[in-house]
Amino acid sequence: MPTVHRPGLRVDSGLTIPESELSWRFSRSSGPGGQGVNTADSRVELVWDVAASAVLSPAQRERLLDRLSGRIVDGVLTIAASEHRAQLRNRDAARLRLADLVADALQPPAPARRPTRPSRGAKQRRLEAKKRRTDLKRLRRPPQD
């Protein structure tokens, strides 16, 4: 099966990680595999050095290092994929996972929530509803002697 030429990993319209910055490691995967489970290196680790990447602007690099700080060790982001039996499918899964992770981390932060207060009418309706529930429950009580 011929391999598809991939110039790089496209994250979004403004960012493509070149293949030269991505490195791969392969190992034996746990789980199903039949007779080939002990011979096939189907587990895939995709490694990308975020701190030394030439395609990121300083702002992008800082945002990635900040948002992915729990996943990045010494400036290097590692994605592991072993959910499929075939190495090729695990490679595709790792590439997709890296692209999604980087795209999510590069999104600008959401605007801060502006605090609001309930209107006077909303407060009044809430108190009236509470009063109706109170009266209804009072009617359920046994009569007081």
PDB file of C-alpha atoms in Angstrom, residues 42-108:
ATOM      1  CA  SER A  42       1.844  -1.229  16.973  1.00  0.00           C
ATOM      2  CA  ARG A  43       1.947   1.281  19.859  1.00  0.00           C
ATOM      3  CA  VAL A  44       2.903   4.730  18.611  1.00  0.00           C
ATOM      4  CA  GLU A  45       4.351   7.741  20.392  1.00  0.00           C
ATOM      5  CA  LEU A  46       4.378  11.030  18.526  1.00  0.00           C
ATOM      6  CA  VAL A  47       6.883  13.515  19.954  1.00  0.00           C
ATOM      7  CA  TRP A  48       6.941  17.255  19.206  1.00  0.00           C
ATOM      8  CA  ASP A  49       9.374  19.725  20.764  1.00  0.00           C
ATOM      9  CA  VAL A  50       7.107  22.710  21.396  1.00  0.00           C
ATOM     10  CA  ALA A  51       9.830  24.862  22.978  1.00  0.00           C
ATOM     11  CA  ALA A  52      12.145  24.546  19.959  1.00  0.00           C
ATOM     12  CA  SER A  53       9.505  24.679  17.217  1.00  0.00           C
ATOM     13  CA  ALA A  54      10.261  27.129  14.418  1.00  0.00           C
ATOM     14  CA  VAL A  55       6.659  27.432  13.193  1.00  0.00           C
ATOM     15  CA  LEU A  56       5.237  28.949  16.387  1.00  0.00           C
ATOM     16  CA  SER A  57       5.176  32.644  17.133  1.00  0.00           C
ATOM     17  CA  PRO A  58       6.364  33.616  20.630  1.00  0.00           C
ATOM     18  CA  ALA A  59       2.757  34.251  21.693  1.00  0.00           C
ATOM     19  CA  GLN A  60       1.634  30.831  20.395  1.00  0.00           C
ATOM     20  CA  ARG A  61       4.573  29.100  22.083  1.00  0.00           C
ATOM     21  CA  GLU A  62       3.834  30.805  25.396  1.00  0.00           C
ATOM     22  CA  ARG A  63       0.118  29.932  25.192  1.00  0.00           C
ATOM     23  CA  LEU A  64       0.868  26.276  24.361  1.00  0.00           C
ATOM     24  CA  LEU A  65       3.445  25.924  27.135  1.00  0.00           C
ATOM     25  CA  ASP A  66       1.034  27.508  29.609  1.00  0.00           C
ATOM     26  CA  ARG A  67      -2.130  25.628  28.643  1.00  0.00           C
ATOM     27  CA  LEU A  68      -0.478  22.237  28.141  1.00  0.00           C
ATOM     28  CA  SER A  69       1.882  22.514  31.101  1.00  0.00           C
ATOM     29  CA  GLY A  70       0.530  19.277  32.580  1.00  0.00           C
ATOM     30  CA  ARG A  71       1.341  17.337  29.405  1.00  0.00           C
ATOM     31  CA  ILE A  72       4.620  18.958  28.368  1.00  0.00           C
ATOM     32  CA  VAL A  73       7.857  17.699  29.907  1.00  0.00           C
ATOM     33  CA  ASP A  74      10.998  19.805  29.280  1.00  0.00           C
ATOM     34  CA  GLY A  75       9.285  21.561  26.362  1.00  0.00           C
ATOM     35  CA  VAL A  76       8.374  18.271  24.643  1.00  0.00           C
ATOM     36  CA  LEU A  77       4.808  17.118  24.022  1.00  0.00           C
ATOM     37  CA  THR A  78       4.285  13.355  23.672  1.00  0.00           C
ATOM     38  CA  ILE A  79       1.114  11.739  22.339  1.00  0.00           C
ATOM     39  CA  ALA A  80       0.669   7.964  22.669  1.00  0.00           C
ATOM     40  CA  ALA A  81      -1.802   5.895  20.668  1.00  0.00           C
ATOM     41  CA  SER A  82      -2.362   2.185  21.088  1.00  0.00           C
ATOM     42  CA  GLU A  83      -6.099   1.728  20.653  1.00  0.00           C
ATOM     43  CA  HIS A  84      -5.837   0.061  17.220  1.00  0.00           C
ATOM     44  CA  ARG A  85      -4.156  -3.183  16.241  1.00  0.00           C
ATOM     45  CA  ALA A  86      -2.445  -1.692  13.197  1.00  0.00           C
ATOM     46  CA  GLN A  87       0.481   0.691  13.524  1.00  0.00           C
ATOM     47  CA  LEU A  88      -0.739   2.809  10.618  1.00  0.00           C
ATOM     48  CA  ARG A  89      -4.112   3.418  12.269  1.00  0.00           C
ATOM     49  CA  ASN A  90      -2.358   4.314  15.527  1.00  0.00           C
ATOM     50  CA  ARG A  91      -0.145   6.773  13.612  1.00  0.00           C
ATOM     51  CA  ASP A  92      -3.211   8.457  12.160  1.00  0.00           C
ATOM     52  CA  ALA A  93      -4.881   8.538  15.590  1.00  0.00           C
ATOM     53  CA  ALA A  94      -1.806  10.148  17.167  1.00  0.00           C
ATOM     54  CA  ARG A  95      -1.567  12.778  14.403  1.00  0.00           C
ATOM     55  CA  LEU A  96      -5.256  13.621  14.764  1.00  0.00           C
ATOM     56  CA  ARG A  97      -4.990  13.786  18.566  1.00  0.00           C
ATOM     57  CA  LEU A  98      -1.958  16.110  18.391  1.00  0.00           C
ATOM     58  CA  ALA A  99      -3.683  18.414  15.902  1.00  0.00           C
ATOM     59  CA  ASP A 100      -6.850  18.601  18.041  1.00  0.00           C
ATOM     60  CA  LEU A 101      -4.891  19.182  21.244  1.00  0.00           C
ATOM     61  CA  VAL A 102      -2.785  21.989  19.761  1.00  0.00           C
ATOM     62  CA  ALA A 103      -5.778  23.620  18.048  1.00  0.00           C
ATOM     63  CA  ASP A 104      -7.754  23.644  21.324  1.00  0.00           C
ATOM     64  CA  ALA A 105      -4.816  25.038  23.277  1.00  0.00           C
ATOM     65  CA  LEU A 106      -4.252  27.834  20.753  1.00  0.00           C
ATOM     66  CA  GLN A 107      -7.836  29.113  20.956  1.00  0.00           C
ATOM     67  CA  PRO A 108      -7.986  32.581  22.507  1.00  0.00           C
TER      68      PRO A 108
END
